[in-house]
Short mmCIF file of C-alpha atoms in Angstrom, two decimals:
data_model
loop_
_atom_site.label_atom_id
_atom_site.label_comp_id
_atom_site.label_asym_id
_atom_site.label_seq_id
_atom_site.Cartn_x
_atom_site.Cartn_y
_atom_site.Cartn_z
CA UNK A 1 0.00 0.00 0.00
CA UNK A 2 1.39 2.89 -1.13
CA UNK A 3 -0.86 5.75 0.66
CA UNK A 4 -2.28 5.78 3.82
CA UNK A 5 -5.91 5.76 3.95
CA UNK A 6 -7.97 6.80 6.94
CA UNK A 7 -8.58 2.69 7.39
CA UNK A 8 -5.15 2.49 8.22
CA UNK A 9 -5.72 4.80 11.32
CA UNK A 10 -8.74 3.46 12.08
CA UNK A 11 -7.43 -0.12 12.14
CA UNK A 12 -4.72 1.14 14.87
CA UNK A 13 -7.35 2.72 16.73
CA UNK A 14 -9.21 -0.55 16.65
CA UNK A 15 -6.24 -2.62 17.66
CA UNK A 16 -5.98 -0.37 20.37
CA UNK A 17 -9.69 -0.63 21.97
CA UNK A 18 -9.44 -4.41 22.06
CA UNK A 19 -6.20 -4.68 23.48
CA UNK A 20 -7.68 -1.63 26.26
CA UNK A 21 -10.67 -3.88 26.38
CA UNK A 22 -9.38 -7.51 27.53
CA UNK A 23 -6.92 -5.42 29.52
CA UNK A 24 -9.87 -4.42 31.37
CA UNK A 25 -11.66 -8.23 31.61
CA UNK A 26 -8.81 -10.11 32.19
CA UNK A 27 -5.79 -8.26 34.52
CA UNK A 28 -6.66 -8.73 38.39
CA UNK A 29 -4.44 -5.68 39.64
CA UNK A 30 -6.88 -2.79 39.45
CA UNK A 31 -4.23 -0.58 37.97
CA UNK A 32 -4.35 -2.82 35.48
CA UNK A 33 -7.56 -2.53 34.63
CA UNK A 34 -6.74 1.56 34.44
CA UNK A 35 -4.34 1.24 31.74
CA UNK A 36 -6.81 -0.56 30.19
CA UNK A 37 -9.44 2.30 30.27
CA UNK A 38 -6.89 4.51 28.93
CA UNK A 39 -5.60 2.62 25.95
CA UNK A 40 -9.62 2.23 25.09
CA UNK A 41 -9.72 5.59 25.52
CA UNK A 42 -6.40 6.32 23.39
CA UNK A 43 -8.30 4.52 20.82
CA UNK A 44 -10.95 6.48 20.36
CA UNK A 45 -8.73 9.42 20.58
CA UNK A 46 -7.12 8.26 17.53
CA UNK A 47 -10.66 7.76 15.78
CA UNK A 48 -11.25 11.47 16.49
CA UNK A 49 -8.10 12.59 15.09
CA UNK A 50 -8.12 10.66 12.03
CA UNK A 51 -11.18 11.70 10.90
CA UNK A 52 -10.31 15.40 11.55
CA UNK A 53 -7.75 15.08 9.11
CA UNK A 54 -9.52 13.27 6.48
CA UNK A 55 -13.28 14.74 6.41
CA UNK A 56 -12.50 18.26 6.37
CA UNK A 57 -16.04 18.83 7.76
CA UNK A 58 -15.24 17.99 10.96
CA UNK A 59 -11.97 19.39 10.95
CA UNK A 60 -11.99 21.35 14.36
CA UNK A 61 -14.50 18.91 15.87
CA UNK A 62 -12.31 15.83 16.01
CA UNK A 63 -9.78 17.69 17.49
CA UNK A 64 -11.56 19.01 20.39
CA UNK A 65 -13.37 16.28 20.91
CA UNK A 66 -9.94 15.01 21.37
CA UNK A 67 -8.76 17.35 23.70
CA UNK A 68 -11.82 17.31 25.86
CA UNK A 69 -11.10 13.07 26.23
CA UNK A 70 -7.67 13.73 27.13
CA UNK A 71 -9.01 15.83 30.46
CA UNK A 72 -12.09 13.65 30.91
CA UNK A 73 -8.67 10.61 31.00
CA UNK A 74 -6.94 12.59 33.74
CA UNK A 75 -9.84 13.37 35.71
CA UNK A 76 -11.00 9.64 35.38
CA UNK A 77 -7.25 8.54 36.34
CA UNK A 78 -6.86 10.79 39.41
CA UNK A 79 -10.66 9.60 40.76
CA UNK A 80 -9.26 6.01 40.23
CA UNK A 81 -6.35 5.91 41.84
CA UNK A 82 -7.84 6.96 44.85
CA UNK A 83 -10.04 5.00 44.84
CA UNK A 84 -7.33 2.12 44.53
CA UNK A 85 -5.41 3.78 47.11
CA UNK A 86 -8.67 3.71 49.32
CA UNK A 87 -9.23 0.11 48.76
CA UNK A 88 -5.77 -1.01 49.49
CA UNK A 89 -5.56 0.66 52.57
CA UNK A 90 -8.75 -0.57 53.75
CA UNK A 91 -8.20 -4.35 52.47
CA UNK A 92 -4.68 -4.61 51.78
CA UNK A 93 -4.83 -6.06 48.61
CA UNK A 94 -5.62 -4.93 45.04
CA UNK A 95 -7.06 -7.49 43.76
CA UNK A 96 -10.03 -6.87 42.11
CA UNK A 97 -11.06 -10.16 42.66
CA UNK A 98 -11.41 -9.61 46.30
CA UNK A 99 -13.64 -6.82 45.73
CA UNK A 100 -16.93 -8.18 46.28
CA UNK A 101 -18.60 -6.91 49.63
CA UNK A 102 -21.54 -5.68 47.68
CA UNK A 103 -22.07 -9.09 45.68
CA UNK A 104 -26.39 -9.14 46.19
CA UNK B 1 6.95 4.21 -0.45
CA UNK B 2 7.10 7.47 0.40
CA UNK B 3 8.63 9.13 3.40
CA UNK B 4 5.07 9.40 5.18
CA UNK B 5 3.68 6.20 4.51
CA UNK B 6 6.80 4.69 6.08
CA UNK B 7 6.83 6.70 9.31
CA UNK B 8 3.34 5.56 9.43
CA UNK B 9 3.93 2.08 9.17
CA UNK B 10 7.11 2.18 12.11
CA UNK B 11 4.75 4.82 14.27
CA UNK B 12 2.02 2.30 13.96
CA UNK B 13 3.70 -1.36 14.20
CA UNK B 14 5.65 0.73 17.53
CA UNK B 15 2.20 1.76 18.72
CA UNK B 16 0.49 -1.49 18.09
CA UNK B 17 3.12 -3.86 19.46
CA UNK B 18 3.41 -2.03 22.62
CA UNK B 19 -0.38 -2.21 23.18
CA UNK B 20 -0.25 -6.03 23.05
CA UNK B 21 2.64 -5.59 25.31
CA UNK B 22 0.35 -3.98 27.97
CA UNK B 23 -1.73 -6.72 27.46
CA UNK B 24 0.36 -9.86 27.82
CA UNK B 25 3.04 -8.86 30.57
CA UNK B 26 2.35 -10.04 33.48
CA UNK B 27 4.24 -7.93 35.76
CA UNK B 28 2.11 -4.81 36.50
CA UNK B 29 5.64 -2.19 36.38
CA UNK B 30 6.50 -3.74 32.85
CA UNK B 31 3.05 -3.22 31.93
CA UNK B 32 3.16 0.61 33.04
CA UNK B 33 6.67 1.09 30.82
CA UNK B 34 4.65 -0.45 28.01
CA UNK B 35 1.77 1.81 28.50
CA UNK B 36 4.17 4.74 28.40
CA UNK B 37 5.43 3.50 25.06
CA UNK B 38 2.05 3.57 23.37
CA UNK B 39 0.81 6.52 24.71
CA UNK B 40 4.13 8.14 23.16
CA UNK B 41 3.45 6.43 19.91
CA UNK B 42 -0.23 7.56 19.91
CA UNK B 43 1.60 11.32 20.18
CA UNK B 44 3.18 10.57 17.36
CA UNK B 45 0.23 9.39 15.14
CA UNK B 46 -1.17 12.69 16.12
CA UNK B 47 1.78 14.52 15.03
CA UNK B 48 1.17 12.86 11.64
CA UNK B 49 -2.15 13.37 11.71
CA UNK B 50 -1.37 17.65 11.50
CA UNK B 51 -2.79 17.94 15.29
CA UNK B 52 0.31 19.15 16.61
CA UNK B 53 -1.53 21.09 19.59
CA UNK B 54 -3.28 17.70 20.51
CA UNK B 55 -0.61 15.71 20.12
CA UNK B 56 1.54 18.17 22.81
CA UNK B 57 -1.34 18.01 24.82
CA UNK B 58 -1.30 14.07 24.74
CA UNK B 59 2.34 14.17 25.95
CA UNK B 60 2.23 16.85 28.29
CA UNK B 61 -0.82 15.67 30.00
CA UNK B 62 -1.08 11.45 29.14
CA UNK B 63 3.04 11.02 29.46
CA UNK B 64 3.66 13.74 31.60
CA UNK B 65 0.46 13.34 34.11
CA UNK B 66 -1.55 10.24 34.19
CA UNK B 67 1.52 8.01 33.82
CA UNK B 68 2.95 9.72 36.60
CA UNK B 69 -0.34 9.20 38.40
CA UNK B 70 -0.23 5.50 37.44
CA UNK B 71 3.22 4.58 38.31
CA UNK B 72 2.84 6.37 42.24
CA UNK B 73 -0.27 4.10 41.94
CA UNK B 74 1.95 0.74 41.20
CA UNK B 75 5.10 1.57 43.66
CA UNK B 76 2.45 2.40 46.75
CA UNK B 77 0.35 -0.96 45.93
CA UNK B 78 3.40 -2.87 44.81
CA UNK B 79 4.27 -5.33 47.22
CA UNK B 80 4.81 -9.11 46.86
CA UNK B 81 2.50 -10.66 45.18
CA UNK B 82 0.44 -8.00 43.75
CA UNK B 83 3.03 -7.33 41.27
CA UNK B 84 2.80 -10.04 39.27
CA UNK B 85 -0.78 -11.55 39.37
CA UNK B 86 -0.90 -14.73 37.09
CA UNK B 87 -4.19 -15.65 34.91
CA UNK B 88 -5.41 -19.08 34.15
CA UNK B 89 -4.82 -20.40 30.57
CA UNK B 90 -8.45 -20.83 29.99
CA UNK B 91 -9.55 -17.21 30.62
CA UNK B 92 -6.11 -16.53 28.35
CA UNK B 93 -7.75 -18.98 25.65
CA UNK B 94 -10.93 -17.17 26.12
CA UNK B 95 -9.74 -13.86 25.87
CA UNK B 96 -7.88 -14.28 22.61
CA UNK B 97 -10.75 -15.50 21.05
CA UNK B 98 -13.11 -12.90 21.97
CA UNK B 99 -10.43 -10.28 21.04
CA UNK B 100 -10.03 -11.61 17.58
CA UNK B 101 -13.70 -11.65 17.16
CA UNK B 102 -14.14 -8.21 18.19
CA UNK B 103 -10.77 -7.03 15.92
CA UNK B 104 -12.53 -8.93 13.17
CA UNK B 105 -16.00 -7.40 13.62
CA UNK B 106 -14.53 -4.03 13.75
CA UNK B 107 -12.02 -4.58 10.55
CA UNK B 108 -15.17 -5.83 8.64
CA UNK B 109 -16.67 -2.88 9.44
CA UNK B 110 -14.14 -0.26 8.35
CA UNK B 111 -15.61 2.37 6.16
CA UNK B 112 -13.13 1.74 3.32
CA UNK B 113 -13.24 4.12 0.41
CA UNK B 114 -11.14 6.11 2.32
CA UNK B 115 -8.03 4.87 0.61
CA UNK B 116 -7.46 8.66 -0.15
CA UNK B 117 -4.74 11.33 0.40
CA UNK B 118 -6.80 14.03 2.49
CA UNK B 119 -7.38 17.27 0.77
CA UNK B 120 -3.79 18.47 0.66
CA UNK B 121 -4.72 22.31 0.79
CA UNK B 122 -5.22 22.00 4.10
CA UNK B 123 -1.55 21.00 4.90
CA UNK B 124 -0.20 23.70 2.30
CA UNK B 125 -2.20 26.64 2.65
CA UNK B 126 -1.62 27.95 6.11
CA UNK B 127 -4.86 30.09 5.93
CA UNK B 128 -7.04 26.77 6.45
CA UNK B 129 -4.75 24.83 7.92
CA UNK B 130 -6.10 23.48 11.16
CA UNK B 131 -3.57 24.84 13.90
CA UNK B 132 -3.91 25.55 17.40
CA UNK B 133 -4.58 29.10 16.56
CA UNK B 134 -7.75 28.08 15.63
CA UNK B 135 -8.44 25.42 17.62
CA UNK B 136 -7.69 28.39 20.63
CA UNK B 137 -10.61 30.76 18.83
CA UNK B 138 -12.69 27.86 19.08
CA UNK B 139 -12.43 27.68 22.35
CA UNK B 140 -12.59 31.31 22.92
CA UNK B 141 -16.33 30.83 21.78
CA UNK B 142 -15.35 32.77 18.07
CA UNK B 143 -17.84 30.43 15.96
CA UNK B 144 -16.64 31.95 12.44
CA UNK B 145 -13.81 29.55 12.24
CA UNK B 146 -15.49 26.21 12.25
CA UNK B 147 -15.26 25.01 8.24
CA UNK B 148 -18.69 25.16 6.09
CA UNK B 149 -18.59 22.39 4.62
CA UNK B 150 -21.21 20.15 3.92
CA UNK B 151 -21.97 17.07 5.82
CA UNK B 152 -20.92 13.71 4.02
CA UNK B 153 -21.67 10.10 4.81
CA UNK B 154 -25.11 10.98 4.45
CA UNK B 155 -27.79 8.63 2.92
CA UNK B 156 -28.07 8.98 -0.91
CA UNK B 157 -30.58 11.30 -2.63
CA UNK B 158 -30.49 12.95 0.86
CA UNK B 159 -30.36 17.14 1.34
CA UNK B 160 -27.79 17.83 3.61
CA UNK B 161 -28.41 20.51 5.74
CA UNK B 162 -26.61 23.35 6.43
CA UNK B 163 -24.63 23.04 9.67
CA UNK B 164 -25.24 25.52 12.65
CA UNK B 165 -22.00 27.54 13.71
CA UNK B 166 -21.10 26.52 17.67
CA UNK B 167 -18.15 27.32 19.50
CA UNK B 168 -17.05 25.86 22.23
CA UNK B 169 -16.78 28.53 25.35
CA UNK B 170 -18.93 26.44 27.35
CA UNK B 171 -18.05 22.95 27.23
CA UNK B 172 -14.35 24.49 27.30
CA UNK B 173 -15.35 26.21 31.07
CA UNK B 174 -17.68 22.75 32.34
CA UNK B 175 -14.35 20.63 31.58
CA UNK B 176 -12.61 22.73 33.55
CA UNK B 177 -14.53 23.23 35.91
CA UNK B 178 -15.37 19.41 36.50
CA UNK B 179 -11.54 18.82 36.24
CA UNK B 180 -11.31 21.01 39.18
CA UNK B 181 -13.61 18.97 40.85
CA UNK B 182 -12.73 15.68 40.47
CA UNK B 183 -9.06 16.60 41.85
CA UNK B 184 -10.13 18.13 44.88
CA UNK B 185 -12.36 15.40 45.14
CA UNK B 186 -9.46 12.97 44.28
CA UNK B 187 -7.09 14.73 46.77
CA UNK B 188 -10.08 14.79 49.58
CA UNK B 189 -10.76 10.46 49.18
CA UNK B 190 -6.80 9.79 49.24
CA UNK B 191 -6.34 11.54 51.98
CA UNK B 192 -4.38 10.33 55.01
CA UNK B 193 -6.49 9.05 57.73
CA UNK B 194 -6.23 10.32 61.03
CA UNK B 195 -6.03 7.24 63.47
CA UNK B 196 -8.44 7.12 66.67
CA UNK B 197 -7.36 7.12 69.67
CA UNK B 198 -3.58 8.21 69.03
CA UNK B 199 -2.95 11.90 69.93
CA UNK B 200 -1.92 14.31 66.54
#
């Protein structure tokens, strides 16, 4: 392939959502399961980007719809990690296995 | 192959591999370098891409911040055997499968048609180019910068309708806002407890 097509950026963002997604299903550490969130969330980032540059309608959009997912990632990380933080000083552990007071 | 197309590929094979690599380490420290790998490679997609203020952005804030965040996260819960926390081969087995599935349902359903070079004038003509200049009018609420052009992708035979200028002052001030929130709320739930019954 000689030119890069939007597909080829959307296939990266693609392979980046699934690898954020079993991330999140399969690691036990819950820090684990945060990188996960962010490389879904890198993913869609790249979405956003890609077609920003390639459909010149939505030129500006992409991009800060972009920007406002990179601050909705650092708010999400900060909330998370205390919340980790909280859990592992409670419970000493961080397994998210262990996590299951409120099971009904 | 052209200069572009094979920073592309390296950016994206870089990108890509390290991903997986976040995946399939098991130690949770490896798995933090290999996050920090990625997120640098998605920076430079970006940079590719023309978004150069986004792609800072994604360094200064993603690199700079969250992996900071996430690595005092792993050295204050790292200890023994949380660091390296083993899955069965059976979930492994499962996982694969439902992550080719899902990386096959979304390949199928690329767009494709794209295989295009974007409108070069964009890139060349520094009156539209998209740079942060704009991107900072836009957020200054100025709503005469956001492009006119029609909406495509739209079902054939189909009018499409001329697009409402917006700016974005107001999401721009919630975000922040809400960011300022969530770290005072952040700072206020990891707090250091103050132990009953012993005199501080």
């Amino acid at each position: 392939m000689n030119v890069i097509g939007l597909d080829a950026y959307l296939l990266l963002g693609a392979l980046l959502f699934v690898c954020g997604a079993l991330c999140m299903a399969m690691k036990r550490n819950a820090i684990g399961v945060l990188m996960g969130v962010e490389l879904v969330l890198n993913g869609a980032n790249i979405n956003f980007v890609a077609f920003a540059r390639y459909n010149p309608t939505f030129q500006i959009e992409g991009q800060v719809f972009a920007l406002f997912v990179i601050v909705m990632a650092a708010a999400e990380a900060a909330i998370a990690l205390a919340i980790v933080l909280n859990f592992y000083n409670n419970h000493l552990t961080v397994d998210v296995d262990t996590a299951e007071e409120l099971k009904g | 192959m052209d200069q572009r197309t094979l920073l592309f590929w390296i950016i994206a094979l870089f990108t890509g591999l390290s991903a997986i690599a976040v995946l399939v380490s098991q130690n949770i420290v490896r798995s933090a370098v290999w996050l920090l790998f990625t997120l640098g490679g998605t920076a430079g997609v970006f940079f590719l891409l023309g978004a150069d203020f986004v792609a800072a952005t994604q360094l200064l804030i993603y690199v700079g911040g969250i992996l900071v965040l996430v690595v005092f996260g792993v050295m204050l819960t790292a200890q023994g055997p949380f660091i390296t926390m083993k899955v069965g081969a059976a979930e492994w087995v499962i996982a694969c499968t439902v992550g080719l599935l899902l990386l096959g349902a979304l390949t199928v359903s690329l767009p494709g048609g794209f295989i295009s070079e974007p409108p070069s004038a964009q890139m060349t003509d520094p009156a539209r180019s998209m740079n942060s200049a704009a991107l900072g009018e836009v957020f200054l609420g100025v709503d005469s910068v956001i492009p006119r052009a029609k909406l495509t992708g739209l079902p054939g035979g189909s009018k499409a309708p001329d697009r409402t200028p917006v700016a974005y002052l107001l999401p721009f001030e919630i975000v922040s806002v809400h960011l300022l929130v969530v770290l005072i709320g952040a700072a206020y739930l990891a707090r250091a407890k103050r132990r009953r019954g012993v005199l501080s």
